[in-house]
Every structure is written in structure tokens, then in C-alpha cells.
Short mmCIF file of C-alpha atoms and ligand atoms in Angstrom, two decimals:
data_model
loop_
_atom_site.label_atom_id
_atom_site.label_comp_id
_atom_site.label_asym_id
_atom_site.label_seq_id
_atom_site.Cartn_x
_atom_site.Cartn_y
_atom_site.Cartn_z
CA MET A 258 60.77 106.24 61.14
CA VAL A 259 60.42 103.25 63.48
CA SER A 260 57.21 102.80 64.57
CA GLN A 261 55.82 101.04 67.88
CA SER A 262 53.08 98.68 68.20
CA SER A 263 50.15 99.95 70.04
CA ALA A 264 49.05 98.95 73.40
CA SER A 265 46.50 96.26 73.12
CA ASP A 266 43.83 97.51 75.38
CA GLY A 267 41.53 98.63 72.79
CA THR A 268 39.86 101.36 75.32
CA ALA A 269 39.24 104.93 74.74
CA ASP A 270 41.90 105.59 77.22
CA ALA A 271 44.50 103.45 75.48
CA SER A 272 43.58 105.03 72.07
CA TYR A 273 43.84 108.17 73.45
CA ALA A 274 47.25 107.63 74.87
CA ASN A 275 48.64 106.14 71.91
CA ASN A 276 47.41 108.97 69.45
CA ALA A 277 47.52 112.05 71.53
CA ASP A 278 50.16 114.78 70.85
CA ILE A 279 52.66 114.87 73.77
CA ARG A 280 51.93 118.46 74.32
CA SER A 281 48.28 117.74 75.14
CA LEU A 282 49.08 114.51 76.83
CA PHE A 283 51.41 116.33 79.26
CA LEU A 284 48.62 118.86 79.83
CA LYS A 285 46.36 115.93 80.69
CA TYR A 286 48.74 114.49 83.15
CA TRP A 287 48.63 117.76 85.30
CA GLN A 288 45.07 117.74 84.85
CA GLU A 289 44.63 114.17 86.24
CA LEU A 290 46.82 115.01 89.24
CA GLU A 291 44.95 118.27 90.17
CA ARG A 292 41.87 115.94 90.78
CA CYS A 293 43.83 114.04 93.11
CA PRO A 294 45.52 116.66 95.20
CA ASN A 295 46.47 114.15 98.21
CA CYS A 296 48.34 111.69 96.03
CA ILE A 297 51.69 110.47 97.26
CA ASN A 298 54.10 111.83 94.82
CA LEU A 299 56.64 109.50 93.11
CA GLY A 300 56.20 111.50 89.71
CA MET A 301 57.62 114.59 88.38
CA GLY A 302 59.42 115.32 91.99
CA MET A 303 62.43 116.64 93.02
CA PRO A 304 64.39 115.94 96.09
CA PRO A 305 63.35 117.75 99.04
CA ILE A 306 65.81 120.69 100.00
CA GLU A 307 66.16 119.11 103.68
CA LEU A 308 68.23 116.20 101.82
CA PHE A 309 71.13 118.69 101.49
CA LYS A 310 70.18 121.57 103.71
CA TYR A 311 73.58 122.77 105.07
CA GLU A 312 75.48 122.14 102.03
CA LEU A 313 73.16 124.40 99.90
CA GLU A 314 73.22 126.98 102.55
CA ALA A 315 73.90 130.22 100.46
CA GLN A 316 71.43 132.60 102.20
CA GLU A 317 73.97 135.48 102.16
CA GLU A 318 74.46 135.19 98.62
CA PHE A 319 71.17 135.06 97.59
CA ASP A 320 70.36 138.10 99.96
CA ALA A 321 73.34 139.90 98.30
CA GLY A 322 71.64 139.44 94.93
CA ARG A 323 68.64 140.71 96.07
CA GLN A 324 70.04 143.74 97.53
CA ILE A 325 72.69 144.82 95.12
CA TRP A 326 72.34 142.82 92.04
CA GLN A 327 68.48 143.32 91.59
CA ALA A 328 69.00 146.74 89.96
CA GLU A 329 71.35 145.39 87.32
CA TYR A 330 70.88 144.09 83.53
CA GLN A 331 73.73 141.91 82.60
CA HIS A 332 75.27 141.07 79.17
CA GLN A 333 72.84 138.82 77.06
CA ALA A 334 74.73 135.71 77.56
CA GLY A 335 75.05 136.21 81.26
CA ASP A 336 77.54 137.97 83.63
CA LYS A 337 81.27 137.38 82.51
CA SER A 338 82.30 135.95 85.93
CA VAL A 339 79.61 133.48 86.20
CA ARG A 340 80.30 132.35 82.52
CA GLU A 341 84.07 132.04 83.34
CA ALA A 342 82.99 130.07 86.37
CA PHE A 343 80.62 127.88 84.34
CA SER A 344 83.58 127.42 81.52
CA LYS A 345 86.06 126.15 84.31
CA PHE A 346 83.57 123.75 85.61
CA GLU A 347 82.89 122.30 82.17
CA ALA A 348 86.50 122.32 81.34
CA GLU A 349 87.33 119.90 84.54
CA ARG A 350 84.26 117.65 83.80
CA THR A 351 85.01 117.10 79.86
CA GLY A 352 88.81 117.98 79.37
CA ILE A 353 87.92 120.60 76.77
CA ALA A 354 89.41 124.03 77.05
CA TYR A 355 86.16 126.01 77.35
CA THR A 356 86.38 129.70 77.91
CA ALA A 357 83.38 132.22 78.80
CA GLU A 358 82.96 132.67 75.10
CA ASN A 359 81.59 129.05 74.80
CA ILE A 360 79.02 129.82 77.66
CA MET A 361 75.60 131.41 77.82
CA LEU A 362 73.06 131.52 80.63
CA VAL A 363 69.62 130.61 79.86
CA SER A 364 66.20 130.77 82.05
CA GLY A 365 66.31 126.83 82.56
CA ALA A 366 67.81 124.14 80.24
CA LEU A 367 64.29 124.04 78.61
CA ARG A 368 64.48 127.70 77.23
CA GLY A 369 68.07 126.74 76.53
CA PHE A 370 66.50 124.13 74.30
CA SER A 371 63.99 125.95 72.84
CA LEU A 372 66.22 129.09 72.00
CA VAL A 373 68.58 126.62 70.16
CA LEU A 374 65.77 125.00 67.91
CA ASP A 375 64.44 128.55 67.28
CA CYS A 376 67.85 129.75 65.93
CA LEU A 377 68.70 126.80 64.05
CA VAL A 378 65.52 125.08 62.59
CA LYS A 379 64.86 126.56 59.25
CA ASP A 380 62.25 125.50 56.51
CA GLY A 381 63.18 121.92 55.70
CA THR A 382 65.22 121.28 58.59
CA ARG A 383 64.77 117.65 59.70
CA VAL A 384 64.69 117.57 63.47
CA VAL A 385 65.35 113.96 64.93
CA GLU A 386 64.48 112.74 68.31
CA ILE A 387 65.15 109.32 70.01
CA VAL A 388 62.58 107.68 72.32
CA PRO A 389 62.47 107.70 75.14
CA THR A 390 62.74 111.50 75.62
CA TYR A 391 61.67 114.21 77.96
CA PRO A 392 57.94 115.46 77.16
CA LEU A 393 58.73 119.13 77.43
CA CYS A 394 61.63 118.56 74.85
CA SER A 395 59.50 116.48 72.66
CA GLY A 396 56.56 119.24 72.66
CA GLN A 397 59.13 121.94 72.14
CA ALA A 398 60.65 120.09 69.20
CA ARG A 399 57.09 119.89 67.70
CA ASN A 400 56.43 123.75 68.15
CA ALA A 401 60.02 124.52 66.60
CA SER A 402 59.54 122.10 63.69
CA GLU A 403 55.68 123.34 63.07
CA ARG A 404 56.35 127.22 63.41
CA ARG A 405 59.61 126.89 61.27
CA GLY A 406 58.73 124.67 58.45
CA GLY A 407 60.92 121.66 60.03
CA LYS A 408 60.12 118.15 59.82
CA LEU A 409 60.30 115.90 62.98
CA LEU A 410 61.21 112.19 62.90
CA THR A 411 61.04 109.95 66.17
CA VAL A 412 63.39 106.93 66.11
CA VAL A 413 62.39 104.25 68.53
CA PRO A 414 65.40 102.16 69.44
CA LYS A 415 65.15 98.43 68.75
CA ASP A 416 66.44 97.41 72.20
CA THR A 417 63.13 97.29 74.44
CA LYS A 418 64.98 96.43 77.64
CA THR A 419 67.23 99.63 78.07
CA PHE A 420 66.13 101.79 75.01
CA GLN A 421 69.85 102.11 74.28
CA ILE A 422 70.24 103.50 70.39
CA THR A 423 73.00 101.96 68.44
CA PHE A 424 74.90 103.98 66.14
CA GLU A 425 73.59 101.86 62.80
CA GLU A 426 69.98 102.77 64.06
CA ILE A 427 70.88 106.49 64.06
CA LYS A 428 73.25 106.82 61.16
CA PRO A 429 70.77 106.97 58.61
CA TYR A 430 69.08 109.95 60.11
CA ILE A 431 72.29 112.22 60.16
CA GLN A 432 72.24 113.89 57.08
CA PRO A 433 72.74 117.63 56.22
CA SER A 434 70.36 119.96 57.66
CA THR A 435 69.49 117.52 60.38
CA ILE A 436 69.29 118.47 63.96
CA ILE A 437 69.43 115.46 66.37
CA TYR A 438 68.36 115.90 69.88
CA LEU A 439 68.88 113.39 72.76
CA THR A 440 68.87 113.49 76.61
CA ASN A 441 72.26 112.14 78.10
CA PRO A 442 71.88 110.84 80.85
CA ASN A 443 68.54 109.74 79.28
CA ASN A 444 65.43 110.96 80.95
CA PRO A 445 63.69 108.43 82.23
CA THR A 446 66.22 105.40 81.87
CA GLY A 447 69.04 107.41 83.69
CA LEU A 448 71.57 105.59 81.37
CA TYR A 449 74.31 107.50 79.48
CA LEU A 450 74.75 106.76 75.84
CA PRO A 451 78.20 104.82 75.50
CA LYS A 452 80.88 106.86 74.87
CA ASP A 453 81.56 105.02 71.17
CA VAL A 454 78.21 105.53 70.26
CA LEU A 455 78.02 109.28 71.26
CA SER A 456 81.44 110.07 70.00
CA LYS A 457 80.43 108.43 66.58
CA ILE A 458 77.41 110.43 66.27
CA VAL A 459 79.63 113.57 66.93
CA THR A 460 81.85 112.78 64.13
CA THR A 461 79.17 112.07 61.59
CA CYS A 462 77.25 115.16 62.58
CA GLU A 463 80.24 117.16 61.67
CA ASN A 464 81.11 115.32 58.54
CA GLU A 465 77.46 115.98 57.20
CA GLY A 466 76.94 119.51 58.78
CA ALA A 467 74.22 118.42 61.16
CA TYR A 468 73.89 119.56 64.71
CA LEU A 469 73.85 117.38 67.94
CA ILE A 470 71.92 118.80 70.65
CA ILE A 471 72.74 117.07 74.18
CA ASP A 472 70.32 117.92 76.84
CA GLN A 473 72.32 117.07 80.00
CA ALA A 474 69.82 118.23 82.60
CA CYS A 475 70.00 114.96 84.42
CA ASP A 476 73.94 114.84 84.49
CA LEU A 477 74.32 113.71 88.03
CA PRO A 478 76.36 110.54 87.76
CA LEU A 479 75.70 107.92 90.80
CA ASN A 480 79.40 106.89 90.36
CA PRO A 481 82.29 109.13 89.32
CA ILE A 482 83.08 109.10 85.55
CA TYR A 483 86.60 109.44 84.52
CA ASP A 484 86.09 108.99 80.88
CA ASP A 485 87.93 111.48 78.45
CA ARG A 486 84.84 113.79 77.05
CA THR A 487 87.04 115.64 74.69
CA TYR A 488 85.29 114.15 71.74
CA LEU A 489 82.33 116.50 72.49
CA ASP A 490 84.63 119.19 71.37
CA SER A 491 83.03 119.98 67.91
CA PRO A 492 81.13 122.76 66.31
CA SER A 493 78.35 120.55 65.54
CA VAL A 494 77.89 119.76 69.52
CA ILE A 495 75.49 122.34 71.57
CA ARG A 496 75.19 121.01 75.14
CA ILE A 497 72.53 122.17 77.55
CA LEU A 498 72.62 122.05 81.12
CA SER A 499 70.69 122.83 84.27
CA LEU A 500 70.83 124.11 87.78
CA SER A 501 67.42 122.48 88.73
CA LYS A 502 68.79 119.15 89.32
CA THR A 503 72.25 119.79 90.39
CA TYR A 504 71.75 122.75 92.76
CA LEU A 505 67.89 122.33 93.47
CA LEU A 506 67.26 125.56 91.75
CA ALA A 507 64.16 124.71 89.38
CA GLY A 508 62.11 127.48 90.77
CA PHE A 509 64.74 130.19 89.63
CA ARG A 510 64.82 128.96 85.91
CA LEU A 511 68.58 128.74 85.61
CA GLY A 512 70.60 126.97 83.02
CA TYR A 513 73.62 127.24 80.52
CA VAL A 514 74.15 126.50 76.91
CA VAL A 515 77.73 125.25 75.90
CA ALA A 516 78.85 125.60 72.16
CA ASN A 517 81.20 126.90 70.13
CA PRO A 518 81.39 130.96 70.22
CA GLN A 519 80.01 131.68 66.98
CA LEU A 520 76.75 129.63 67.92
CA ILE A 521 76.64 131.27 71.39
CA GLU A 522 76.87 134.72 69.65
CA ILE A 523 73.73 133.87 67.57
CA PHE A 524 72.02 132.27 70.56
CA SER A 525 72.60 135.29 72.96
CA ASN A 526 71.59 137.81 70.52
CA ALA A 527 68.17 136.16 69.67
CA PHE A 528 67.83 135.53 73.56
CA ALA A 529 68.35 139.49 73.89
CA PHE A 530 65.48 140.18 71.81
CA SER A 531 62.95 137.25 72.90
CA ASP A 532 63.74 137.13 76.70
CA GLY A 533 66.04 140.01 77.45
CA ASN A 534 68.61 138.72 80.04
CA ALA A 535 68.85 135.69 82.19
CA PRO A 536 68.13 136.50 85.94
CA CYS A 537 71.05 138.10 87.93
CA VAL A 538 69.77 137.59 91.37
CA ALA A 539 71.51 134.01 92.03
CA ASN A 540 74.88 134.99 90.38
CA LYS A 541 76.45 135.21 93.68
CA ALA A 542 75.12 131.88 94.87
CA ILE A 543 75.99 130.16 91.67
CA ILE A 544 79.59 131.18 92.02
CA LYS A 545 79.32 129.81 95.56
CA TYR A 546 77.97 126.48 94.55
CA LEU A 547 80.49 126.04 91.56
CA ASN A 548 83.38 126.85 94.14
CA ASN A 549 82.26 124.06 96.61
CA SER A 550 83.96 120.88 95.12
CA GLN A 551 82.11 118.77 97.59
CA LEU A 552 78.56 119.63 96.52
CA MET A 553 78.56 117.08 93.26
CA PRO A 554 79.87 114.10 95.22
CA LEU A 555 77.44 114.63 98.00
CA PHE A 556 74.34 114.91 95.30
CA SER A 557 75.94 111.89 93.74
CA LYS A 558 76.20 110.04 97.19
CA VAL A 559 72.84 110.76 98.30
CA SER A 560 70.93 109.86 94.87
CA ARG A 561 72.99 106.59 94.82
CA HIS A 562 71.62 105.86 98.23
CA LYS A 563 68.04 106.59 97.26
CA VAL A 564 68.14 104.57 94.27
CA GLU A 565 69.65 101.46 95.85
CA LEU A 566 67.07 101.76 98.40
CA ALA A 567 63.94 101.83 96.00
CA LEU A 568 65.63 99.00 93.83
CA ASN A 569 65.95 97.05 97.02
CA ARG A 570 62.21 97.65 97.91
CA LEU A 571 60.82 97.31 94.40
CA THR A 572 62.38 93.84 93.91
CA LYS A 573 59.96 92.77 96.33
CA CYS A 574 57.05 93.94 94.32
CA ARG A 575 55.43 91.08 92.13
CA SER A 576 54.21 93.44 89.73
CA VAL A 577 57.54 95.28 88.69
CA ILE A 578 58.79 92.83 85.78
CA GLU A 579 61.61 94.76 84.84
CA PHE A 580 63.61 97.74 85.75
CA ILE A 581 66.51 99.67 84.27
CA LYS A 582 69.18 100.27 86.91
CA PRO A 583 70.05 104.23 86.34
CA GLU A 584 73.83 105.48 86.10
CA ALA A 585 72.63 109.21 86.98
CA CYS A 586 69.89 111.19 88.81
CA PHE A 587 67.32 109.89 90.92
CA TYR A 588 64.53 108.34 88.75
CA ILE A 589 63.91 104.77 88.02
CA PHE A 590 62.15 103.46 84.92
CA LEU A 591 60.03 100.40 85.54
CA LYS A 592 58.13 98.02 83.50
CA ILE A 593 54.82 96.77 85.28
CA SER A 594 53.03 93.53 84.59
CA TYR A 595 49.84 95.14 83.34
CA PRO A 596 48.18 94.24 80.08
CA TYR A 597 47.01 97.46 79.41
CA SER A 598 48.63 101.12 78.43
CA SER A 599 50.73 102.86 80.97
CA TRP A 600 48.14 105.99 80.77
CA ARG A 601 45.56 103.79 82.03
CA LEU A 602 47.70 102.56 84.70
CA PHE A 603 48.62 105.99 85.46
CA LYS A 604 44.86 106.77 86.05
CA GLU A 605 44.45 103.67 88.11
CA LEU A 606 47.22 104.55 90.50
CA VAL A 607 46.15 108.24 90.71
CA SER A 608 42.78 106.85 91.84
CA ARG A 609 44.41 104.72 94.65
CA GLY A 610 46.45 107.69 95.70
CA VAL A 611 49.54 107.37 93.93
CA ASN A 612 51.35 109.69 91.34
CA VAL A 613 53.89 108.18 89.23
CA VAL A 614 54.90 109.18 85.46
CA PRO A 615 53.33 106.88 82.65
CA GLY A 616 55.83 105.90 79.79
CA CYS A 617 53.58 107.25 77.11
CA LEU A 618 54.79 110.88 78.33
CA PHE A 619 58.25 109.63 77.31
CA GLY A 620 57.08 108.34 73.92
CA VAL A 621 57.16 104.84 75.09
CA ARG A 622 54.00 103.18 74.00
CA GLU A 623 54.81 99.47 73.96
CA GLY A 624 54.90 97.63 77.23
CA CYS A 625 53.61 99.25 80.39
CA TRP A 626 56.52 101.45 81.91
CA ILE A 627 56.41 104.22 84.65
CA ARG A 628 58.94 106.50 86.16
CA ILE A 629 59.31 107.00 89.53
CA CYS A 630 61.40 109.78 91.58
CA CYS A 631 63.42 108.62 94.56
CA GLY A 632 64.34 111.87 95.88
CA ARG A 633 62.59 111.60 99.22
CA GLU A 634 63.85 111.26 102.91
CA ASP A 635 64.19 107.38 103.80
CA ASP A 636 61.10 107.07 105.63
CA VAL A 637 59.11 108.85 103.08
CA LEU A 638 60.47 106.79 100.15
CA ILE A 639 59.83 103.66 102.04
CA LYS A 640 56.30 104.31 102.73
CA TYR A 641 55.55 105.63 99.30
CA LEU A 642 57.13 102.74 97.55
CA ASP A 643 55.22 100.22 100.04
CA LYS A 644 51.94 102.07 98.82
CA LEU A 645 53.01 102.03 95.31
CA SER A 646 53.39 98.22 95.47
CA GLN A 647 50.20 97.61 97.28
CA ALA A 648 48.38 99.35 94.50
CA LEU A 649 50.16 97.70 91.71
CA ASP A 650 49.84 94.14 93.15
CA SER A 651 46.05 94.98 93.78
CA LEU A 652 45.30 95.68 90.25
C1 PLP B 934 66.08 116.03 80.38
C2 PLP B 934 65.58 117.30 80.77
N1 PLP B 934 65.63 118.60 80.26
C3 PLP B 934 65.13 119.62 80.94
C4 PLP B 934 64.73 119.63 82.14
C5 PLP B 934 64.17 120.91 82.74
O1 PLP B 934 65.32 121.64 83.06
P1 PLP B 934 64.93 123.23 83.58
O2 PLP B 934 64.51 123.25 84.71
O3 PLP B 934 66.47 123.83 83.67
O4 PLP B 934 64.38 123.74 82.32
C6 PLP B 934 64.63 118.42 82.98
C7 PLP B 934 64.08 118.39 84.14
O5 PLP B 934 63.55 117.52 84.60
C8 PLP B 934 65.15 117.18 82.28
O6 PLP B 934 65.03 116.30 82.68
#
């Protein structure tokens, strides 16, 4: 395991943030925010629905779901027509000939992730994560490893500017009985793993009998991607997707897993005896969204605009010494000129009325990084960023 040097502030906060288990740190993050309910929110945010209002209009479909479908149960992997629609959508995006048998619906990407780990982690399994990573995934990776006798290994990329892992860094970890998980695009950096690195990881996992879980919850490219993704067509690859970001349905808890049919059968059988069924109420609305080819390009266009606006504004802030220009989604990871830990900075900013996500929640403990969310109305975003800049420059 590659370790990070700890922040040098030497305070109780720094020592807490450096040593705390990610699960308690994540809860503490929410507790801190509760103390400051009037904070402006540049943190764990999602774009307001108003940004896409008319295009996301599906009132009739949701109503129909409530009236007609609510009395139903469905196949444990989800309704066949919805799985077919997802397989078509994924086939178009990747070039892989997916069918309904490759898909199962889950209650959000996070439940998909925990379900896959629950099914695959056994005594002695090595679960490998790559920093930075999403706090809820890392918490679940720890839960599953502890419960099932697995061993968790954390890899920190040498590249401290963009945190991109190289194949040489990850290769030694790919062994039999290994599950590697990564977020692609990465949350918080918004960068995709280069195709040559990802395809080599896939091939090596397949050769070694290891699994690769790719959490694609943030897969909302800011510019169109034309590369051939057929290299993902492997029995070792388990892809996890979410409707939370792409259709702003976080509250519905909807996601889906894409994998080979044997794995889907294992996962959906386990799901039936843990969660019962995925909810049916949004089935009709999902089909409507999937049939609208304009929605994804619109989300990309709006997100691109927000990110550009925010970057433009942030380059004027003296305290921002580095930023990672995202390729996807609506978050930006920023390095701040601040001699103490990101946890301490987070608390300072909250006390000044600004909520951001500290880098330590993503496992980044070297340097002071924060993640901000740009999914806001333009005037709100500008106002919030100016407030953030003022707060940072006054520290
Ligand atoms: C990498 C990653 N995984 C999972 C999730 C959560 O997805 P869901 O709401 O579908 O559980 C998010 C949400 O931000 C995410 O960024």
C-alpha cells in the first residue's frame, strides 16, 4: 500500500481527519453541516431541477406509475422492458451487444455497489481501491471486507496534480481473488481513466481471474466521447450506473448494474432475498427519459457551461492554487493555498457560512483539496463562488 504523508498542522482536527475511519468522518461531515443550516451549498449538491425543467417533464408517466404500477411486484432484476431499454441505451454508448440479461435494476448505484461486494467478497478476497474515491463507496468497501473476511488495500497514485493512476502502479495489485473498484469518471476529479490504462486493467483482471467494478454514477461527459468501449465486454467487468445524476432522480433511489448474465443472476437472486424488488413507480418515466435522445446532450451542455463559468470565476481567487479541469459531471476539485488539513479548512469555511466537501472525505490527505458543486443557476453560482473566494482569501 502506498501511504500519504500526513498534513502538518499538528492540531486535534488534523490528527482526527488523518486517522478517522471514512465512515465516521462522513457522518461527522453531516453533523458539522447541521450546525450551520444557513450555509450556502457548494458541497454535496445536485443541480436544481429548474435547470432542466421542461425536458424532464414526465408528470404523466410518474402519475401512471403511481396509479397503475404501484400494486405490482416485478422480476427481481427489474421489469423486462426497462432492462431492455437500458441494454439498448448501454449498447449504443459502448458498442457492446448487451441484452436485458446483462442488466439488473437496483435501489441506486450505492446499493448496486454494496450488493456486488456482498456477493463477491469472500474470506481472503483483496478489495483494492484507488484514491481519490467516493466516501460512500470506500465505506461500503470497508463494511463488506470486515463482514466477509476480505482485506482492503488502498492505492494512492503518485500523480498529485490529477491523481491519475498508471497501469504500472495498479498492476501488482491485480491477482487472483482480487476485486478492484474505481469511480470512472472519477469523483471528485471528474477525469476519465485513459482508455489504454482501463483496457489493460480489464485484460489483466480477466487473465488473473480478478473482478473490476466500475462505478459510473458520474458518467455525464462534458464533451461527446466517440471512443470504442468494447474492451469493457469482459466477464471480469461489473459496471454500475445511476439515474441520480443523469435524470436528477436521486430521491427515487434508482440505478442499474451491467454485467455478464451469470453474474446478473447471482446478484438479482441475492437482491430478492435482501431488498425484495427495485421500485416500479418510475418504470414508465425511465422509458420516456431513455427514449429522449436530446436529454443527455442537454445535461452535458448545461454542466459544461456551469463548469466553465465556475472555472472562470475561480481563476480570480488568489487562494486557489490548482484545479483539475473535469471531463465529466458538475464538480471541480480545487487545491487551496492553506497550510492545514482540508478538514480544518472545511470547518473554517462552514463557520463562515460556506459548505464544500473536504478532500479527506475522498481519501486525499496530502495538500489541501476541496470539491465544489457547480450545478446551480448562473446568478446563484456566481454569488456562491464569490462568497467562497472571499472566505478563502480572508483565512
Ligand atoms: C461515484 C458515485 N457513486 C455513487 C453515487 C450515488 O449514486 P446513487 O444515488 O445512485 O446511489 C454517487 C453520487 O454522487 C457517486 O458520485
